[in-house]
Coordinates of C-alpha atoms in Angstrom, one line a residue:
M1 CA 84.5 16.6 23.4
N2 CA 84.5 19.9 25.1
N3 CA 80.9 21.0 24.1
Y4 CA 78.6 22.9 26.3
I5 CA 75.3 24.5 25.8
A6 CA 73.9 27.7 27.2
I7 CA 70.3 28.3 27.1
M8 CA 69.1 32.0 27.3
A9 CA 66.0 32.1 29.6
G10 CA 65.9 35.5 30.8
G11 CA 63.4 37.3 28.5
I12 CA 60.1 38.4 29.8
G13 CA 57.9 37.5 26.6
S14 CA 55.5 40.5 26.9
R15 CA 53.9 39.8 23.4
F16 CA 52.3 36.7 25.0
W17 CA 50.8 38.7 27.6
P18 CA 48.5 38.0 29.7
S19 CA 49.8 34.3 29.7
S20 CA 53.3 35.5 30.1
T21 CA 53.9 37.9 32.8
I22 CA 57.1 39.5 34.5
E23 CA 56.6 36.8 37.2
K24 CA 56.2 33.8 34.9
P25 CA 57.5 34.5 31.3
K26 CA 56.6 32.5 28.5
Q27 CA 59.5 30.2 28.4
F28 CA 58.2 28.7 31.7
L29 CA 54.7 28.3 30.5
D30 CA 53.1 25.1 28.8
I31 CA 52.1 27.2 26.2
L32 CA 51.5 24.3 23.6
G33 CA 49.3 22.4 26.1
V34 CA 51.7 19.1 26.0
G35 CA 52.6 19.1 29.7
K36 CA 56.1 20.6 29.4
S37 CA 57.2 24.3 29.4
L38 CA 59.2 25.6 26.4
L39 CA 62.4 25.6 28.6
R40 CA 61.9 22.0 29.5
M41 CA 61.6 21.0 26.0
T42 CA 64.7 22.9 25.0
F43 CA 66.6 21.3 27.8
E44 CA 65.5 17.9 26.8
R45 CA 66.5 18.5 23.3
S46 CA 69.9 19.7 24.8
L47 CA 70.4 16.4 26.5
K48 CA 70.7 14.7 23.2
L49 CA 74.0 16.5 22.6
V50 CA 75.7 17.0 26.1
P51 CA 74.9 15.7 29.6
A52 CA 73.2 17.8 32.1
H53 CA 76.2 18.8 33.8
R54 CA 77.3 20.7 30.6
I55 CA 74.2 22.6 30.1
F56 CA 74.1 26.2 31.6
I57 CA 70.8 28.1 32.0
V58 CA 71.3 32.0 31.6
T59 CA 68.3 33.7 33.3
N60 CA 67.3 36.6 35.4
K61 CA 67.8 36.5 39.3
R62 CA 64.0 36.3 39.9
Y63 CA 63.6 33.3 37.9
F64 CA 66.3 31.0 39.9
D65 CA 63.2 29.2 41.5
L66 CA 61.4 28.6 38.4
V67 CA 64.7 27.1 36.6
H68 CA 65.4 24.9 39.5
E69 CA 61.9 23.5 39.8
Q70 CA 61.6 22.8 36.0
L71 CA 65.1 21.6 35.5
P72 CA 66.1 19.8 38.7
E73 CA 69.0 17.8 36.8
V74 CA 70.9 21.1 36.0
P75 CA 73.5 21.8 38.8
V76 CA 72.7 25.0 40.8
N77 CA 76.2 26.4 39.8
N78 CA 75.2 25.9 36.1
I79 CA 72.2 28.5 36.6
L80 CA 73.7 31.9 35.7
L81 CA 71.8 34.8 37.4
E82 CA 71.6 38.2 35.8
P83 CA 71.2 41.0 38.1
A84 CA 70.1 43.2 35.2
M85 CA 68.4 42.8 31.8
N86 CA 71.0 44.1 29.6
N87 CA 70.4 42.1 26.3
T88 CA 72.3 39.2 25.0
A89 CA 75.7 40.5 24.5
P90 CA 76.6 40.8 28.2
C91 CA 75.1 37.4 29.2
I92 CA 76.9 35.7 26.5
A93 CA 80.1 37.2 27.6
Y94 CA 79.4 36.3 31.3
T95 CA 78.7 32.7 30.2
A96 CA 82.1 32.6 28.0
L97 CA 84.1 33.8 30.8
K98 CA 82.6 31.4 33.3
L99 CA 83.1 28.5 30.7
Q100 CA 86.8 29.8 30.1
Q101 CA 87.6 29.2 33.7
L102 CA 86.2 25.8 33.7
D103 CA 87.8 24.5 30.3
Q104 CA 90.1 26.5 28.2
D105 CA 89.2 24.3 24.9
A106 CA 85.3 24.7 25.6
V107 CA 83.1 24.9 22.5
M108 CA 79.7 26.5 23.4
A109 CA 76.2 26.6 21.8
V110 CA 73.9 29.5 22.5
L111 CA 70.2 28.5 22.2
P112 CA 67.1 30.4 23.0
S113 CA 64.8 28.7 25.6
D114 CA 61.5 29.4 23.8
H115 CA 61.6 27.9 20.3
I116 CA 59.9 25.2 18.7
I117 CA 61.9 22.5 16.6
L118 CA 59.9 20.1 14.6
K119 CA 62.5 18.1 12.9
E120 CA 64.7 17.1 15.9
D121 CA 66.9 14.7 14.2
I122 CA 67.9 17.4 11.5
Y123 CA 68.5 19.7 14.0
M124 CA 70.8 17.5 16.0
Q125 CA 72.7 16.8 12.9
Q126 CA 73.1 20.4 12.3
L127 CA 74.3 21.1 15.7
H128 CA 76.8 18.3 15.5
K129 CA 78.1 19.9 12.2
A130 CA 78.4 23.3 13.8
F131 CA 80.2 22.0 17.0
D132 CA 82.7 20.1 14.8
F133 CA 83.2 23.2 12.5
A134 CA 83.6 25.7 15.1
S135 CA 86.0 23.2 17.2
K136 CA 88.5 23.3 14.5
R137 CA 88.7 26.9 13.3
D138 CA 88.3 30.4 14.6
A139 CA 84.6 30.7 13.5
L140 CA 81.5 32.3 15.0
V141 CA 78.5 29.8 13.6
T142 CA 74.8 30.5 13.4
I143 CA 72.0 28.0 12.6
G144 CA 70.4 30.1 9.8
I145 CA 66.7 29.1 9.0
E146 CA 65.7 28.5 5.4
P147 CA 62.8 30.9 5.0
T148 CA 59.2 29.6 4.1
R149 CA 57.7 33.1 3.4
P150 CA 58.6 36.8 3.2
D151 CA 58.3 37.2 6.8
T152 CA 58.8 41.0 8.0
G153 CA 59.1 39.8 11.7
Y154 CA 62.6 38.4 11.6
G155 CA 66.1 39.5 10.8
Y156 CA 67.7 38.1 7.8
I157 CA 71.3 36.7 7.1
R158 CA 72.9 37.1 3.7
F159 CA 75.5 34.4 2.9
D160 CA 77.8 33.7 0.1
S161 CA 76.1 31.0 -2.0
T162 CA 79.0 30.7 -4.4
E163 CA 81.4 29.4 -1.6
D164 CA 81.4 25.6 -1.5
K165 CA 84.7 24.9 0.1
Y166 CA 82.9 24.0 3.3
N167 CA 80.5 21.9 1.7
V168 CA 80.9 18.6 4.0
Y169 CA 79.4 21.0 6.6
G170 CA 76.9 22.7 4.6
V171 CA 78.4 25.9 6.0
R172 CA 78.4 29.1 4.1
K173 CA 80.1 32.4 4.7
V174 CA 78.0 35.3 6.1
L175 CA 78.1 38.4 4.1
Q176 CA 75.7 40.7 6.1
F177 CA 73.1 40.7 8.7
K178 CA 69.9 42.5 7.8
E179 CA 67.4 44.1 10.0
K180 CA 63.8 43.2 9.8
P181 CA 62.6 44.1 6.3
D182 CA 59.4 45.4 4.7
E183 CA 57.4 42.9 2.6
A184 CA 58.9 43.9 -0.7
T185 CA 62.4 43.6 0.4
A186 CA 61.7 40.4 2.2
K187 CA 60.3 38.9 -1.2
L188 CA 63.4 40.0 -2.9
Y189 CA 65.5 38.1 -0.1
I190 CA 63.4 35.0 -0.8
A191 CA 63.7 35.1 -4.4
S192 CA 67.6 35.4 -4.3
G193 CA 68.0 32.2 -2.3
D194 CA 71.0 33.9 -0.4
Y195 CA 69.2 34.6 2.8
V196 CA 68.1 32.7 5.9
W197 CA 66.3 33.8 9.0
N198 CA 68.4 34.8 11.9
A199 CA 67.1 32.3 14.8
G200 CA 69.5 33.4 17.4
M201 CA 71.4 30.2 17.6
F202 CA 75.1 30.4 17.8
I203 CA 78.1 27.9 18.2
W204 CA 81.8 29.0 18.6
R205 CA 84.6 28.2 20.8
V206 CA 85.0 30.2 23.8
S207 CA 88.3 31.5 22.8
S208 CA 86.7 32.7 19.5
I209 CA 83.9 34.5 20.9
L210 CA 86.0 36.2 23.8
S211 CA 88.5 37.3 21.0
A212 CA 85.5 38.8 19.1
F213 CA 84.6 40.8 22.4
N214 CA 88.2 41.9 22.9
K215 CA 88.1 43.3 19.3
S216 CA 84.6 44.8 19.0
A217 CA 83.2 45.2 22.6
P218 CA 86.2 45.4 24.8
D219 CA 84.1 47.5 27.5
I220 CA 82.0 44.6 28.4
I221 CA 84.9 42.2 28.7
Q222 CA 86.7 44.7 30.8
I223 CA 83.8 45.1 33.1
L224 CA 83.2 41.4 33.7
S225 CA 86.8 40.2 33.7
S226 CA 88.0 42.6 36.5
D227 CA 88.3 39.6 38.9
L228 CA 88.4 36.3 37.1
S229 CA 89.1 34.3 40.2
A230 CA 85.5 35.0 41.3
Y231 CA 84.1 33.0 38.5
N232 CA 83.0 29.5 39.7
S233 CA 83.8 30.1 43.3
Q234 CA 81.3 31.2 46.2
R235 CA 81.9 34.8 45.3
E236 CA 80.5 34.5 41.9
Q237 CA 77.1 35.9 42.4
E238 CA 78.2 38.8 44.8
Y239 CA 80.8 39.7 42.0
I240 CA 78.2 39.5 39.1
D241 CA 75.9 41.6 41.1
E242 CA 78.5 44.4 41.4
V243 CA 79.7 44.5 38.0
Y244 CA 77.2 43.1 35.4
P245 CA 74.8 46.3 35.9
K246 CA 77.7 48.4 34.5
T247 CA 77.6 46.7 31.2
P248 CA 75.7 48.3 28.2
N249 CA 72.3 46.9 27.2
I250 CA 73.2 45.7 23.6
S251 CA 72.6 42.5 21.5
I252 CA 75.2 39.9 20.6
D253 CA 74.3 40.8 16.9
Y254 CA 75.0 44.5 17.1
A255 CA 78.1 44.2 19.6
I256 CA 79.9 41.4 17.8
L257 CA 78.3 39.6 14.7
E258 CA 77.7 42.6 12.6
Q259 CA 81.3 43.7 12.9
A260 CA 82.9 40.2 12.6
D261 CA 84.6 38.9 9.4
N262 CA 84.7 35.3 10.4
V263 CA 80.9 34.6 10.8
F264 CA 79.3 31.5 9.1
T265 CA 75.9 30.0 9.0
I266 CA 74.4 26.4 8.2
P267 CA 71.2 27.0 6.3
S268 CA 68.6 24.5 8.0
D269 CA 65.1 23.5 7.7
I270 CA 64.4 22.1 11.0
G271 CA 60.7 22.8 11.4
W272 CA 61.4 26.1 13.2
S273 CA 59.1 28.6 15.0
D274 CA 60.2 31.1 17.6
L275 CA 56.6 31.5 18.9
G276 CA 57.4 35.1 19.5
T277 CA 53.5 36.2 19.0
W278 CA 50.1 34.8 19.4
H279 CA 49.9 34.9 15.7
S280 CA 53.0 32.6 15.4
L281 CA 51.4 30.2 17.9
F282 CA 48.1 30.3 15.9
V283 CA 50.0 29.4 12.7
Y284 CA 51.9 26.5 14.5
L285 CA 48.8 25.0 15.8
R286 CA 46.1 25.7 13.2
D287 CA 46.7 22.7 10.9
S288 CA 43.8 22.9 8.6
K289 CA 41.4 24.5 11.1
D290 CA 39.6 28.0 10.7
S291 CA 40.5 28.8 14.4
V292 CA 42.5 27.4 17.2
S293 CA 41.6 26.8 20.9
I294 CA 43.9 25.9 23.7
G295 CA 42.1 24.6 27.0
K296 CA 39.5 22.2 28.0
H297 CA 36.2 24.1 27.8
I298 CA 36.1 26.2 25.0
H299 CA 33.5 26.2 22.3
L300 CA 34.0 28.2 19.0
V301 CA 31.1 28.6 16.7
D302 CA 31.6 30.0 13.2
C303 CA 35.0 31.6 14.2
K304 CA 37.6 32.3 11.6
E305 CA 41.5 33.1 12.1
T306 CA 41.1 33.3 15.6
I307 CA 43.0 31.8 18.6
V308 CA 41.2 31.4 21.9
M309 CA 43.1 30.3 25.0
S310 CA 41.8 29.7 28.7
N311 CA 43.5 27.2 31.1
N312 CA 41.0 27.6 34.0
N313 CA 37.8 25.6 34.6
K314 CA 35.6 28.4 33.0
T315 CA 33.4 27.5 30.1
V316 CA 34.1 29.9 27.2
V317 CA 31.8 30.3 24.1
V318 CA 32.8 32.5 21.4
K319 CA 30.8 32.9 18.1
D320 CA 31.3 34.8 14.8
L321 CA 34.7 36.2 15.7
S322 CA 37.3 36.7 13.0
D323 CA 41.0 37.3 13.1
Y324 CA 41.2 37.8 17.1
I325 CA 43.2 36.8 20.0
V326 CA 41.3 36.0 23.1
V327 CA 43.1 34.9 26.3
D328 CA 41.4 34.3 29.6
E329 CA 43.7 34.4 32.7
D330 CA 42.9 34.3 36.2
N331 CA 43.7 38.0 36.7
A332 CA 43.4 39.5 33.0
L333 CA 41.2 39.1 29.8
L334 CA 42.7 40.1 26.6
I335 CA 40.4 40.5 23.3
Y336 CA 42.5 41.9 20.5
P337 CA 42.6 42.1 16.8
K338 CA 45.3 39.4 15.5
S339 CA 46.4 42.1 12.9
K340 CA 47.3 44.4 15.5
E341 CA 49.1 42.3 18.0
Q342 CA 52.4 44.2 17.6
E343 CA 50.6 46.7 19.9
I344 CA 50.2 44.4 22.8
K345 CA 53.9 44.9 23.9
D346 CA 53.1 48.7 24.3
V347 CA 50.0 48.1 26.0
V348 CA 51.8 45.9 28.7
K349 CA 54.3 48.8 29.2
K350 CA 51.4 51.3 29.7
L351 CA 49.7 48.9 32.2
N352 CA 52.9 48.3 34.0
A353 CA 53.4 52.0 34.3

C-alpha cells in the first residue's frame, strides 16, 4: 500500500479564545479534559491506518516545538512548516509535491487536526474505502457528513443520489459545493436527502491532486515546483521559506474542488463534530445536562444552556446565568452570550490590533 496521511494543524482557532491563542491554538489543547490534545487524538486515529513514518503534520513554523513535543513518534522531516498562513490550497500542494518526490504512487488523505470522531470503527471503514477507491482511479474523494440538523455553520456538498455504480464503496458523484446557507435553505437541503456537510476530509492520489492543480490553480504549482530537488533535502525549509509566501491565500475548495468534475463523496455517519466554537463544544459535552463545566473547581447553580471552563485552581461559582460562555484563563476572562459567539473572532482581531 502507498497510503499516507497529512494532518492539517496550522490554524489559530480564534473562536476558542481565550483558551486558544496564537501561541497555543486549540488543536494543541486538551479542550475536552481527557488528557490528550485534539491533535494527539487525530494522530492516534491515523495510526490505525498507516505507520507513524507515513503521517505528515502540516503546520505553521511557530508550532514546530508543540508538534514535536506532542507527537514524538513523527519523524522531524515529516513536520512541514509553513512560513505563511495562506489557507489550505498551498499547504496541500506543498504536501503533495513533497510526497510525489518520495513515492510516485502515493495516495494521501488530508485530515483536520481538531475534529472529534465518536464512531471510530465506522470512520476507519470509510477511510479504507476512500483510499481503495482513490487508488484505482483519477478521483478526488471527500468524506461527507450525513447532516443531523439544518446547521448554518457548515458548507454543504450536493451529490447525485441516483448514481449507484459505485455502491460497493458507498461513493456518490459530487454535483455542487454549497456555501454556508441560511436556515430555510439548510432545511431544504436536509429534506432532499442529497446533501452532506463538508468536513474538510479528502483522499486522492498525489498524481490526481497535482493534475487538478495544474488545471485549475497552475500558479500555485509553478511557484512551489521551481526547484523540485529541494524537497526532502536539507535545503527544503530554506526553499519553502523563499517561495511559499508568494502563493495566493486560497482554500482547496475554491482553488480546486469547485472547479473539478471528478469529485466524489462518501456520505458517512461517524459521530463527527468539528468543535469549531464554544457552542459546538457545549453541544458535544452537554448530554442531558442544563449546563456544562470543564475544570475541577466549578460550581454552577441554577444555570441554563451555559458552558463554563476554568483549568486553574481558582474556585468558580456561577448562579442564574442563561445561555452564556464563561472561560477563565490565567491572562484573560471571557463572559459572552452564547448566541453571539460568532463575534468572538472579531473581538480577538480588535484586541490583537
